[in-house]
XYZ file of N, CA and C in Angstrom:
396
model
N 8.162 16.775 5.066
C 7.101 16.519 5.986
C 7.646 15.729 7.163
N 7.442 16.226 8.301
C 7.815 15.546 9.174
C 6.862 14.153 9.961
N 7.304 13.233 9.882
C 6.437 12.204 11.092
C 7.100 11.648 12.148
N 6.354 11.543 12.908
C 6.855 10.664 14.321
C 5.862 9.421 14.566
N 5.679 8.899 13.730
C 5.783 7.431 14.097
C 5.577 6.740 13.005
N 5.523 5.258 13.054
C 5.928 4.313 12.018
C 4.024 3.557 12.277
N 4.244 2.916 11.373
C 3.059 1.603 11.050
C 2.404 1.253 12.190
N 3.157 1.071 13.578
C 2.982 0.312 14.742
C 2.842 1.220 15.595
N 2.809 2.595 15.591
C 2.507 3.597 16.246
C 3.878 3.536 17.208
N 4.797 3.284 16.896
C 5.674 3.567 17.762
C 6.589 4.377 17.349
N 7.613 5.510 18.183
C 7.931 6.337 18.097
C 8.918 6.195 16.662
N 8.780 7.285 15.792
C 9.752 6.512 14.020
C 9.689 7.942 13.196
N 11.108 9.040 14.350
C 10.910 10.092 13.873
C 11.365 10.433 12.145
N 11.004 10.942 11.543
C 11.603 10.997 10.022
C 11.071 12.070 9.475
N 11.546 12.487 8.198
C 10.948 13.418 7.167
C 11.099 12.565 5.583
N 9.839 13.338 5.070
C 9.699 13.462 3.768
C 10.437 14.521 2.878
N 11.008 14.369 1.886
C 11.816 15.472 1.266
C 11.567 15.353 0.133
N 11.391 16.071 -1.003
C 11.541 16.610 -2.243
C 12.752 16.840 -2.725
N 13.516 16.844 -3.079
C 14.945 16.954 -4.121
C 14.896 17.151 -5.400
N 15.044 18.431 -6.004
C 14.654 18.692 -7.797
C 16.100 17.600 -8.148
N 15.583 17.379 -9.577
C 16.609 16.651 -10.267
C 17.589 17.572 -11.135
N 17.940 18.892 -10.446
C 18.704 19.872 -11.132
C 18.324 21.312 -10.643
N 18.790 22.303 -11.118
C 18.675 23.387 -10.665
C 18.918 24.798 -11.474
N 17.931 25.762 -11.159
C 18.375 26.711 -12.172
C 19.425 27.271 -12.054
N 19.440 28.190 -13.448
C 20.692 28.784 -13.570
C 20.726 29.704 -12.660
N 21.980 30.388 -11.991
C 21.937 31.859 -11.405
C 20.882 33.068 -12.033
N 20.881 32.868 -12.941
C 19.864 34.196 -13.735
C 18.053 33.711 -13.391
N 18.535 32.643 -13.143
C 16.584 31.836 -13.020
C 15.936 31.635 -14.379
N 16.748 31.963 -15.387
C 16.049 31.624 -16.519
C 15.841 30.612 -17.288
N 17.022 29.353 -17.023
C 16.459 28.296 -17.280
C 17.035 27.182 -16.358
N 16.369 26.020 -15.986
C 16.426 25.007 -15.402
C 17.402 23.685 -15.954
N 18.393 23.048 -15.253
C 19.106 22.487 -15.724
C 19.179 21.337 -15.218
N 18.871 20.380 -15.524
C 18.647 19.077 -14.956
C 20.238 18.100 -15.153
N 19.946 17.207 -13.579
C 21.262 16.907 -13.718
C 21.642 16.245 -15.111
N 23.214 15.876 -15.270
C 24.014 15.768 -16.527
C 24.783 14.385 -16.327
N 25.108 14.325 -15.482
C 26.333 13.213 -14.733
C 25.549 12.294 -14.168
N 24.803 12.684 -13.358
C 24.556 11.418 -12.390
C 22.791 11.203 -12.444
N 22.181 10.460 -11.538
C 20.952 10.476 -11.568
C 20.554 11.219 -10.212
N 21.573 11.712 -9.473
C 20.661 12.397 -8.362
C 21.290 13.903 -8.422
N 20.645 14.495 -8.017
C 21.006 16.409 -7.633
C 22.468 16.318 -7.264
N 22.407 15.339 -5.481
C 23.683 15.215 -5.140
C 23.748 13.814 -4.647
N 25.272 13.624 -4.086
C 25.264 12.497 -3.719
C 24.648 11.983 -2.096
N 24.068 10.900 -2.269
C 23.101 10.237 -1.064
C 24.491 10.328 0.094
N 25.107 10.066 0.057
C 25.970 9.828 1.626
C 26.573 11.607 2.126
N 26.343 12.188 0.820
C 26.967 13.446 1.155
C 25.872 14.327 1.478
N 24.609 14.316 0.787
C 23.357 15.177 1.780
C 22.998 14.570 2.923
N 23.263 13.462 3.080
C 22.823 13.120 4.398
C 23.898 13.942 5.561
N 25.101 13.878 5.708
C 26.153 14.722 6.239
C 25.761 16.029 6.594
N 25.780 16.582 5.497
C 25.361 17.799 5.182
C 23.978 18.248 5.797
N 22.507 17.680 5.831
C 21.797 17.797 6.109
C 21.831 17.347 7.782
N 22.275 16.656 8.138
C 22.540 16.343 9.495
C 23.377 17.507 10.073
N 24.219 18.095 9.557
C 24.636 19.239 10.039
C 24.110 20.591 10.266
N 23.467 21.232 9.086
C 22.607 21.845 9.011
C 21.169 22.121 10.200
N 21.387 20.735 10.153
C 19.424 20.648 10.999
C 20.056 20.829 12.592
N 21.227 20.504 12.940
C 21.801 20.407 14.187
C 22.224 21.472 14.596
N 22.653 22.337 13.458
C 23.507 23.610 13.630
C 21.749 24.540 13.894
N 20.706 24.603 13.025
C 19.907 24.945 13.340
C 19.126 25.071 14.582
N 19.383 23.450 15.626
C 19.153 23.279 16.349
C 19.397 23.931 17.081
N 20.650 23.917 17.512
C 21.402 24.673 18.703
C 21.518 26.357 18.792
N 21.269 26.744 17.337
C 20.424 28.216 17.348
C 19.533 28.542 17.839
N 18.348 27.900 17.434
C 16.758 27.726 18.295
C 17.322 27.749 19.872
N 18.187 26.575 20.150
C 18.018 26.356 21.731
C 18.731 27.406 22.239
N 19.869 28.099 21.825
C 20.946 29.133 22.346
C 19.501 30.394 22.940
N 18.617 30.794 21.321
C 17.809 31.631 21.049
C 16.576 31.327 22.892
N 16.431 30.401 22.963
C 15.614 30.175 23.922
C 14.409 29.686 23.536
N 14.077 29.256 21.933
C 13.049 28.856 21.030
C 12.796 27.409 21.121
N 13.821 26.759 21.856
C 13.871 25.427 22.117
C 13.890 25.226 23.551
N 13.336 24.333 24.238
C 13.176 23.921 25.317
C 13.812 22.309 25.496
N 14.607 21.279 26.177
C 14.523 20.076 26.135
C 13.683 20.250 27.120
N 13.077 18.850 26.912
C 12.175 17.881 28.178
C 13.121 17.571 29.166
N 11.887 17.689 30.352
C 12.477 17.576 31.512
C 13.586 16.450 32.164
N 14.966 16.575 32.332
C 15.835 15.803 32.838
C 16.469 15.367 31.482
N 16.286 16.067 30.385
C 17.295 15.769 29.304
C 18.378 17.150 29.413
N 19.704 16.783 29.224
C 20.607 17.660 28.580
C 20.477 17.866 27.074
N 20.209 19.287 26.693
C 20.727 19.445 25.297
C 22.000 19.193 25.169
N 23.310 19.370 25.983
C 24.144 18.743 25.550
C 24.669 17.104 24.780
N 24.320 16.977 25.966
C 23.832 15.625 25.659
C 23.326 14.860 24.622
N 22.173 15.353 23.946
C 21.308 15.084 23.056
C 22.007 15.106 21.728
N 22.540 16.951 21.797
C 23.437 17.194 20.892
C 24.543 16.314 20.389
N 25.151 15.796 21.033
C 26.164 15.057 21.394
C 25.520 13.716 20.856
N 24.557 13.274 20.873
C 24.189 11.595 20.402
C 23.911 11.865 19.344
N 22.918 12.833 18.999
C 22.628 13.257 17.508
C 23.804 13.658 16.487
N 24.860 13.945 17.142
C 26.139 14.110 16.156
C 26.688 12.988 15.501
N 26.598 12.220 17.045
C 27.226 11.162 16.616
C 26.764 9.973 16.074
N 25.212 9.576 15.753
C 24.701 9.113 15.017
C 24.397 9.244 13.626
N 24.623 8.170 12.791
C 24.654 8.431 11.285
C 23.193 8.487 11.177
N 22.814 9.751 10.393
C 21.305 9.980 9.637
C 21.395 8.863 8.227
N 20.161 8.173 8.344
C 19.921 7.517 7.201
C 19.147 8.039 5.925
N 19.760 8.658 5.226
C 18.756 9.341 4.024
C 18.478 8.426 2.634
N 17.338 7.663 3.015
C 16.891 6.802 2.018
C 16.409 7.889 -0.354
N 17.047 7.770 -0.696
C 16.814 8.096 -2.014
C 15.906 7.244 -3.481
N 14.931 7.876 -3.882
C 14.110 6.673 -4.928
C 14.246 7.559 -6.004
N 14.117 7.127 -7.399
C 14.341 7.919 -8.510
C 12.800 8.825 -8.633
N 12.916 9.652 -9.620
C 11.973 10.795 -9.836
C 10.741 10.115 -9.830
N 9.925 10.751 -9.551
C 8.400 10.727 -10.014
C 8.169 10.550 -11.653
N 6.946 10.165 -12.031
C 6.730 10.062 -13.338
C 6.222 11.510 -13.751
N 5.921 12.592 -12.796
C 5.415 13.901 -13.112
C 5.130 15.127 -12.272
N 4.322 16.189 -12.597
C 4.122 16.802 -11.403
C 2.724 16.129 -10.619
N 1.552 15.517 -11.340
C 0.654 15.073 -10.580
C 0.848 13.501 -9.432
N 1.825 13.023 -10.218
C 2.277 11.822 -9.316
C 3.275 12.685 -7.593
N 3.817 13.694 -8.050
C 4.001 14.613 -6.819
C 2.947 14.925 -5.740
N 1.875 15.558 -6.184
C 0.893 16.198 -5.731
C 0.238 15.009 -4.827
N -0.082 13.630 -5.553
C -0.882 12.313 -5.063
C 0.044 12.079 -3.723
N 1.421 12.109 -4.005
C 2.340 11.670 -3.199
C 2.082 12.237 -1.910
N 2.157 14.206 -1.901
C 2.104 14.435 -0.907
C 0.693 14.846 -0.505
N -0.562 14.306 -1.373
C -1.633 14.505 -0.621
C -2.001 13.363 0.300
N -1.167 12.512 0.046
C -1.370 11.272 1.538
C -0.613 11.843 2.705
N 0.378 12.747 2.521
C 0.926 12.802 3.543
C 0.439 14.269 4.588
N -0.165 15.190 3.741
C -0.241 15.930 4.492
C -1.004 16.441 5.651
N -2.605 15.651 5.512
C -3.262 15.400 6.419
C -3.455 14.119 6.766
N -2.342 13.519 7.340
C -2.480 12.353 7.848
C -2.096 11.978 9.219
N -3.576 11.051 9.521
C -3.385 10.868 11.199
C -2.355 10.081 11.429
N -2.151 9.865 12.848
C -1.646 8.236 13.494
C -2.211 7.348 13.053
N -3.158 7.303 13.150
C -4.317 5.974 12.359
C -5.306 6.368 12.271
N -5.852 5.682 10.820
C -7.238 6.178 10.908
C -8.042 4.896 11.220
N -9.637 5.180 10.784
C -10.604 4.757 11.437
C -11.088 3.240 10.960
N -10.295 3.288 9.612
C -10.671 2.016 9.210
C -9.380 0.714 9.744
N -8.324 1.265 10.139
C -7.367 0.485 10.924
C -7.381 -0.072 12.360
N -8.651 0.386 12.845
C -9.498 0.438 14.441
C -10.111 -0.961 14.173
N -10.356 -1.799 14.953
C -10.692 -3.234 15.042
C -11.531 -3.165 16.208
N -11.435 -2.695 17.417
C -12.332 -2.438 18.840
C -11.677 -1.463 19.838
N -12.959 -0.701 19.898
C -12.543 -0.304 21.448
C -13.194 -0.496 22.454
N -12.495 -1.211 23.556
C -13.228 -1.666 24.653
C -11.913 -1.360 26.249
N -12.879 -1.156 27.150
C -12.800 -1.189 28.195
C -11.056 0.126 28.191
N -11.161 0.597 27.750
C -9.737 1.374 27.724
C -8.761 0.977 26.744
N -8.923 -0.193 25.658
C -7.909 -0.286 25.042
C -8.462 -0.148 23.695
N -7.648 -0.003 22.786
C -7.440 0.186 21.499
C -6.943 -1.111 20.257
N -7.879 -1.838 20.014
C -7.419 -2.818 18.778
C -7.086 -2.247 17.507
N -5.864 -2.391 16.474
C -5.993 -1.943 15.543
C -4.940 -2.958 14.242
N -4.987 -3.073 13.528
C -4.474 -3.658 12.101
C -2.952 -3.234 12.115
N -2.069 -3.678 11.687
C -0.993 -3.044 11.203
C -0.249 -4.058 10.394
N 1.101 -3.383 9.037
C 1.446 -4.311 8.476
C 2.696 -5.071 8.915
């Protein structure tokens, strides 16, 4: 799931991810949960990996013409900072189930910037609101 912003409404681009704790066999017939370690893979190495991927994707879209930058940005450029910045891929151990899944991502999937009970006043053009 993707979001763009944090608590404070300020810009806090990120995703939500799912990661099985194993994987089926080639045949699909049975599921094999990891053996060795406690994660699928290792945290410093999907992050790499996934940073590559999403970038290499990127520059497909933009080659394709499916991507546009905003005005007075270089995709080069961009490309170029995004390489060279380390992605932080935060990891927590499994869920207790499939319904603790479901709870998880039913907060996330229709969720505003803020909602209505985080609103404190609106007056004269501005916006009061709570945050932690």
């Amino acid at each position: 799931m993707l979001h763009t912003w944090g608590q404070t409404m300020e810009r806090h681009i990120h995703l939500h991810c799912i990661v099985p704790g194993g994987a089926f066999t080639f045949d699909g017939e049975q599921f094999k949960p990891c053996s060795h370690r406690d994660w699928l893979f290792p945290v410093k190495a999907l992050s790499k990996v996934f940073r590559g991927n999403y970038l290499e994707r990127l520059e497909c879209a933009h080659a394709a013409g499916e991507l546009k930058s905003p005005p007075g940005v270089h995709f080069a450029a961009l490309r170029k900072a995004l390489r060279e910045h380390d992605w932080v891929v935060y990891a927590k151990p499994p869920f207790g189930g499939p319904q603790q899944i479901i709870d998880y991502l039913g907060r996330y999937t229709h969720r505003i910037a803020i909602s209505n009970h985080r609103i404190l006043t609106v007056a004269d053009g501005k916006v009061t609101f709570t945050w932690k």
